[in-house]
Amino acid sequence: MSSRNKFLRLANIGLHHLEYLQAIERVRLSTYAPLKCLSSQKKPSTSIISPGLPLNNGDRFVTTGPWKIFFRSYAKGKDRKKSEKGKKDVPVNEAALSELINLEGLKNQMQKSVDTMKDEYVKNLSLRSTTGSFETLRVKFEGTEHTLQDLAQIIRKNPKTIVVNMSAFPQAIPSVLEAISKSGMNLNPQQDGTTLYIPVPKVTKEHRENLSKNAKSLFIKCRDSIKDVQNKFMKNLKNKDHVSSDDVFSAQQQILSLSKTYVSQAESIMEAKQKELLGKD
């Protein structure tokens, strides 16, 4: 090939390359912006591809002159959460995990959170409030926790009223009123001197719904307690210098799996209690 022909060929290639770059610039400045609205639910990204390039499912392209604008859809935050929720939990190798953490201590602390929730359900979430529920009510007084029966005399005057005689510890009345208010039993005590009169709520639909909400609140409290235990053990793992980063990551994933197990257990108890309170089969 002559030098002249070689020069013309190289010039032609350079011209095509320049046209290609100009096409990309035109797309960037003018074409991409109006086409961005094609996907109202998902945020698109774009690149220039030659005609005929196969596309993945869910992707799309728009023809612009000799080129095609390729859109790839990215999942939004909620979509990612749904996909993460469907992920399988990592299997727990208790023998290997026990070498890195106090596994029994972790399981006992998480189980204690669930048991505490169950006890609060029994004591505080009854359709018919009983004197037994009040006797075991925890009251913080002068820096110490007491049961209400240690501070007062509790009498069921009639099916609709409970009487709490605070004459032995009148200074504890504000603490008792606060404990009753936070008990989740939906009670409105009336004070007369050192005596508290507590009307027992009727079993109405509204009362049932309030108790069901309290069951959810106690579950959230339990769930947060389990996660506190989870985070404490995961944090302690990071401080172990002799453990490799891969082993730390694997152990943390197993701790997360254990945590989910106890949270699921508590959630099942909550759902059963809510059905009972709402009168559902």
Coordinates of C-alpha atoms in Angstrom, one line a residue:
M1 CA 0.0 0.0 0.0
S2 CA 1.4 3.4 -0.9
S3 CA 2.2 6.0 1.6
R4 CA -0.6 8.2 0.3
N5 CA -3.2 5.4 0.7
K6 CA -1.9 4.6 4.2
F7 CA -2.3 8.3 5.2
L8 CA -5.9 8.5 3.8
R9 CA -6.9 5.3 5.7
L10 CA -5.5 6.6 9.0
A11 CA -7.2 9.9 8.4
N12 CA -10.5 8.1 7.8
I13 CA -10.2 6.1 11.0
G14 CA -9.4 9.3 12.9
L15 CA -12.5 10.9 11.4
H16 CA -14.8 8.0 12.5
H17 CA -13.2 8.1 16.0
L18 CA -13.9 11.8 16.2
E19 CA -17.5 11.3 15.1
Y20 CA -17.9 8.6 17.8
L21 CA -16.6 10.9 20.5
Q22 CA -18.9 13.7 19.3
A23 CA -21.9 11.2 19.4
I24 CA -21.1 10.4 23.0
E25 CA -20.9 14.1 23.9
R26 CA -24.3 14.8 22.2
V27 CA -25.9 12.0 24.2
R28 CA -24.4 13.3 27.4
L29 CA -25.5 16.9 26.9
S30 CA -28.9 16.5 25.2
T31 CA -30.2 13.0 24.9
Y32 CA -29.8 11.5 28.3
A33 CA -31.6 14.2 30.3
P34 CA -35.1 13.9 28.6
L35 CA -34.8 10.1 28.5
K36 CA -34.1 9.9 32.3
C37 CA -37.8 10.2 33.0
L38 CA -38.5 6.9 31.1
S39 CA -38.0 5.0 34.4
S40 CA -40.1 6.8 37.0
Q41 CA -39.6 4.1 39.6
K42 CA -36.0 3.3 39.3
K43 CA -32.9 5.4 38.8
P44 CA -31.2 4.6 35.4
S45 CA -27.6 4.7 34.4
T46 CA -26.6 4.9 30.8
S47 CA -23.8 3.9 28.5
I48 CA -23.4 3.8 24.7
I49 CA -23.4 0.4 23.0
S50 CA -23.2 -0.6 19.4
P51 CA -26.4 -2.0 17.7
G52 CA -27.2 -5.6 18.3
L53 CA -25.6 -6.0 21.8
P54 CA -27.7 -8.3 23.9
L55 CA -29.3 -6.9 27.0
N56 CA -30.0 -8.4 30.4
N57 CA -33.6 -8.9 31.5
G58 CA -35.0 -5.7 33.0
D59 CA -32.6 -3.5 31.1
R60 CA -33.7 -1.3 28.2
F61 CA -32.3 0.7 25.3
V62 CA -33.3 3.6 23.1
T63 CA -32.0 4.0 19.6
T64 CA -30.4 7.4 18.8
G65 CA -28.9 7.6 15.3
P66 CA -26.4 4.8 14.8
W67 CA -26.1 4.2 18.5
K68 CA -28.3 2.8 21.3
I69 CA -28.6 4.3 24.8
F70 CA -28.5 1.5 27.3
F71 CA -30.4 1.9 30.6
R72 CA -29.7 -0.3 33.6
S73 CA -32.2 -0.1 36.4
Y74 CA -30.9 -0.1 40.0
A75 CA -33.1 -1.2 42.8
K76 CA -34.2 1.5 45.2
G77 CA -33.7 1.3 49.0
K78 CA -37.0 -0.5 49.7
D79 CA -36.3 -3.1 47.0
R80 CA -32.9 -3.8 48.5
K81 CA -34.4 -4.3 51.9
K82 CA -36.9 -6.8 50.5
S83 CA -34.1 -8.7 48.8
E84 CA -32.0 -8.7 52.0
K85 CA -35.1 -9.9 54.0
G86 CA -35.3 -12.9 51.7
K87 CA -31.7 -13.9 52.3
K88 CA -31.1 -17.2 54.2
D89 CA -29.5 -16.9 57.6
V90 CA -25.9 -18.1 57.9
P91 CA -25.8 -21.6 59.6
V92 CA -24.4 -21.5 63.1
N93 CA -21.3 -23.6 63.9
E94 CA -21.6 -23.6 67.7
A95 CA -18.4 -25.5 68.3
A96 CA -16.3 -23.0 66.2
L97 CA -18.2 -20.0 67.5
S98 CA -17.7 -21.1 71.1
E99 CA -13.9 -20.7 70.6
L100 CA -14.3 -17.0 69.8
I101 CA -17.1 -15.9 72.2
N102 CA -19.0 -16.9 75.3
L103 CA -21.7 -18.6 73.3
E104 CA -23.7 -19.8 76.3
G105 CA -23.6 -16.3 77.8
L106 CA -24.9 -14.8 74.6
K107 CA -27.8 -17.3 74.3
N108 CA -28.7 -16.9 78.0
Q109 CA -28.8 -13.1 77.7
M110 CA -31.0 -13.2 74.6
Q111 CA -33.3 -15.8 76.1
K112 CA -33.6 -13.7 79.2
S113 CA -34.9 -10.9 77.1
V114 CA -37.6 -13.2 75.6
D115 CA -38.5 -14.6 79.1
T116 CA -38.8 -11.0 80.5
M117 CA -41.3 -10.2 77.7
K118 CA -43.3 -13.3 78.4
D119 CA -43.5 -12.5 82.1
E120 CA -44.6 -8.9 81.3
Y121 CA -47.3 -10.3 79.1
V122 CA -48.6 -12.5 81.8
K123 CA -48.5 -9.8 84.5
N124 CA -49.7 -6.8 82.5
L125 CA -51.6 -7.8 79.5
S126 CA -54.7 -9.5 80.9
L127 CA -58.2 -8.7 79.5
R128 CA -59.4 -8.7 83.1
S129 CA -57.0 -6.9 85.5
T130 CA -56.5 -8.9 88.7
T131 CA -55.1 -8.1 92.1
G132 CA -52.3 -10.5 91.3
S133 CA -51.2 -8.2 88.5
F134 CA -50.9 -5.3 90.9
E135 CA -49.2 -7.3 93.7
T136 CA -46.2 -8.1 91.4
L137 CA -46.1 -4.6 89.8
R138 CA -42.5 -3.3 90.0
V139 CA -42.1 0.1 91.7
K140 CA -38.9 2.1 91.9
F141 CA -38.8 3.9 95.2
E142 CA -35.8 5.6 96.9
G143 CA -33.3 4.0 94.5
T144 CA -34.6 0.5 95.0
E145 CA -37.1 -1.6 93.1
H146 CA -40.0 -3.0 95.1
T147 CA -43.2 -4.9 94.3
L148 CA -46.4 -3.0 95.0
Q149 CA -47.5 -5.4 97.6
D150 CA -44.3 -4.5 99.6
L151 CA -45.5 -0.9 99.8
A152 CA -49.3 -1.1 99.9
Q153 CA -52.3 -3.1 100.9
I154 CA -54.2 -4.2 97.8
I155 CA -57.9 -5.1 97.9
R156 CA -60.5 -5.9 95.2
K157 CA -63.5 -3.9 96.5
N158 CA -65.8 -5.2 93.7
P159 CA -65.4 -6.6 90.2
K160 CA -65.1 -3.1 88.9
T161 CA -62.7 -1.5 91.4
I162 CA -59.4 -2.2 93.0
V163 CA -58.3 -0.3 96.2
V164 CA -54.6 0.3 97.0
N165 CA -54.0 1.5 100.5
M166 CA -50.8 3.5 100.7
S167 CA -51.0 4.6 104.3
A168 CA -47.8 2.6 105.2
F169 CA -45.7 4.4 102.6
P170 CA -47.5 7.6 101.6
Q171 CA -44.3 9.1 100.3
A172 CA -44.2 6.3 97.6
I173 CA -47.5 7.4 96.0
P174 CA -45.9 9.3 93.1
S175 CA -43.7 6.3 92.3
V176 CA -46.7 4.0 92.4
L177 CA -48.7 6.2 90.2
E178 CA -45.9 6.3 87.7
A179 CA -45.5 2.5 87.8
I180 CA -49.2 2.0 87.2
S181 CA -49.1 4.5 84.3
K182 CA -46.2 2.6 82.6
S183 CA -47.6 -0.9 83.3
G184 CA -49.4 -1.1 80.0
M185 CA -52.6 -2.1 81.7
N186 CA -54.5 1.0 80.5
L187 CA -55.5 2.0 84.0
N188 CA -56.5 5.4 85.4
P189 CA -56.2 5.5 89.2
Q190 CA -58.0 8.1 91.3
Q191 CA -56.3 9.3 94.5
D192 CA -58.1 10.1 97.7
G193 CA -55.6 10.9 100.4
T194 CA -53.4 7.8 100.9
T195 CA -55.8 5.6 99.0
L196 CA -55.8 4.8 95.3
Y197 CA -59.0 3.7 93.6
I198 CA -58.4 2.0 90.3
P199 CA -61.4 1.3 88.0
V200 CA -61.0 -2.0 86.1
P201 CA -61.5 -1.2 82.4
K202 CA -64.4 -2.9 80.5
V203 CA -63.4 -5.4 77.9
T204 CA -64.3 -3.1 75.0
K205 CA -62.9 -3.2 71.4
E206 CA -60.8 -0.1 72.2
H207 CA -59.4 -1.8 75.4
R208 CA -58.5 -4.8 73.4
E209 CA -56.7 -2.7 70.8
N210 CA -54.8 -0.8 73.5
L211 CA -53.6 -4.0 75.0
S212 CA -52.6 -5.2 71.6
K213 CA -50.5 -2.0 71.1
N214 CA -48.9 -2.5 74.5
A215 CA -48.0 -6.1 73.4
K216 CA -46.2 -4.6 70.4
S217 CA -44.4 -2.1 72.5
L218 CA -43.1 -4.8 74.9
F219 CA -42.0 -6.8 71.9
I220 CA -40.0 -3.8 70.5
K221 CA -38.4 -3.4 73.9
C222 CA -37.4 -7.1 73.9
R223 CA -36.1 -6.9 70.3
D224 CA -34.0 -3.9 71.1
S225 CA -32.6 -5.7 74.2
I226 CA -31.6 -8.7 72.0
K227 CA -29.9 -6.4 69.5
D228 CA -28.0 -4.7 72.3
V229 CA -26.6 -8.1 73.3
Q230 CA -25.9 -8.9 69.7
N231 CA -24.0 -5.6 69.2
K232 CA -22.0 -6.1 72.4
F233 CA -20.7 -9.5 71.4
M234 CA -20.0 -8.3 67.8
K235 CA -18.0 -5.3 69.1
N236 CA -16.0 -7.6 71.4
L237 CA -15.0 -9.7 68.4
K238 CA -13.4 -6.7 66.7
N239 CA -11.1 -6.2 69.7
K240 CA -9.6 -9.7 69.4
D241 CA -6.3 -9.0 67.6
H242 CA -5.4 -12.7 67.3
V243 CA -8.5 -13.5 65.2
S244 CA -8.4 -13.0 61.4
S245 CA -10.8 -10.6 59.7
D246 CA -12.4 -13.5 57.9
D247 CA -13.1 -15.3 61.1
V248 CA -14.4 -12.2 62.7
F249 CA -16.8 -11.6 59.8
S250 CA -18.0 -15.2 59.8
A251 CA -18.6 -15.1 63.6
Q252 CA -20.5 -11.9 63.3
Q253 CA -22.8 -13.3 60.7
Q254 CA -23.5 -16.3 62.9
I255 CA -24.3 -14.0 65.8
L256 CA -26.7 -12.1 63.6
S257 CA -28.4 -15.4 62.7
L258 CA -28.8 -16.3 66.4
S259 CA -30.2 -12.8 67.1
K260 CA -32.8 -13.3 64.4
T261 CA -33.8 -16.6 65.9
Y262 CA -34.6 -15.1 69.3
V263 CA -36.3 -12.1 67.7
S264 CA -38.5 -14.4 65.6
Q265 CA -39.3 -16.4 68.8
A266 CA -40.4 -13.2 70.6
E267 CA -42.4 -12.0 67.5
S268 CA -44.3 -15.3 67.4
I269 CA -45.2 -14.9 71.1
M270 CA -46.3 -11.3 70.4
E271 CA -48.5 -12.4 67.5
A272 CA -50.2 -15.1 69.5
K273 CA -50.8 -12.7 72.4
Q274 CA -52.3 -10.1 70.0
K275 CA -54.7 -12.7 68.6
E276 CA -55.7 -13.6 72.1
L277 CA -56.3 -10.0 73.1
L278 CA -58.2 -9.1 70.0
G279 CA -60.3 -12.2 70.2
K280 CA -59.1 -13.6 66.8
D281 CA -58.9 -17.3 66.1

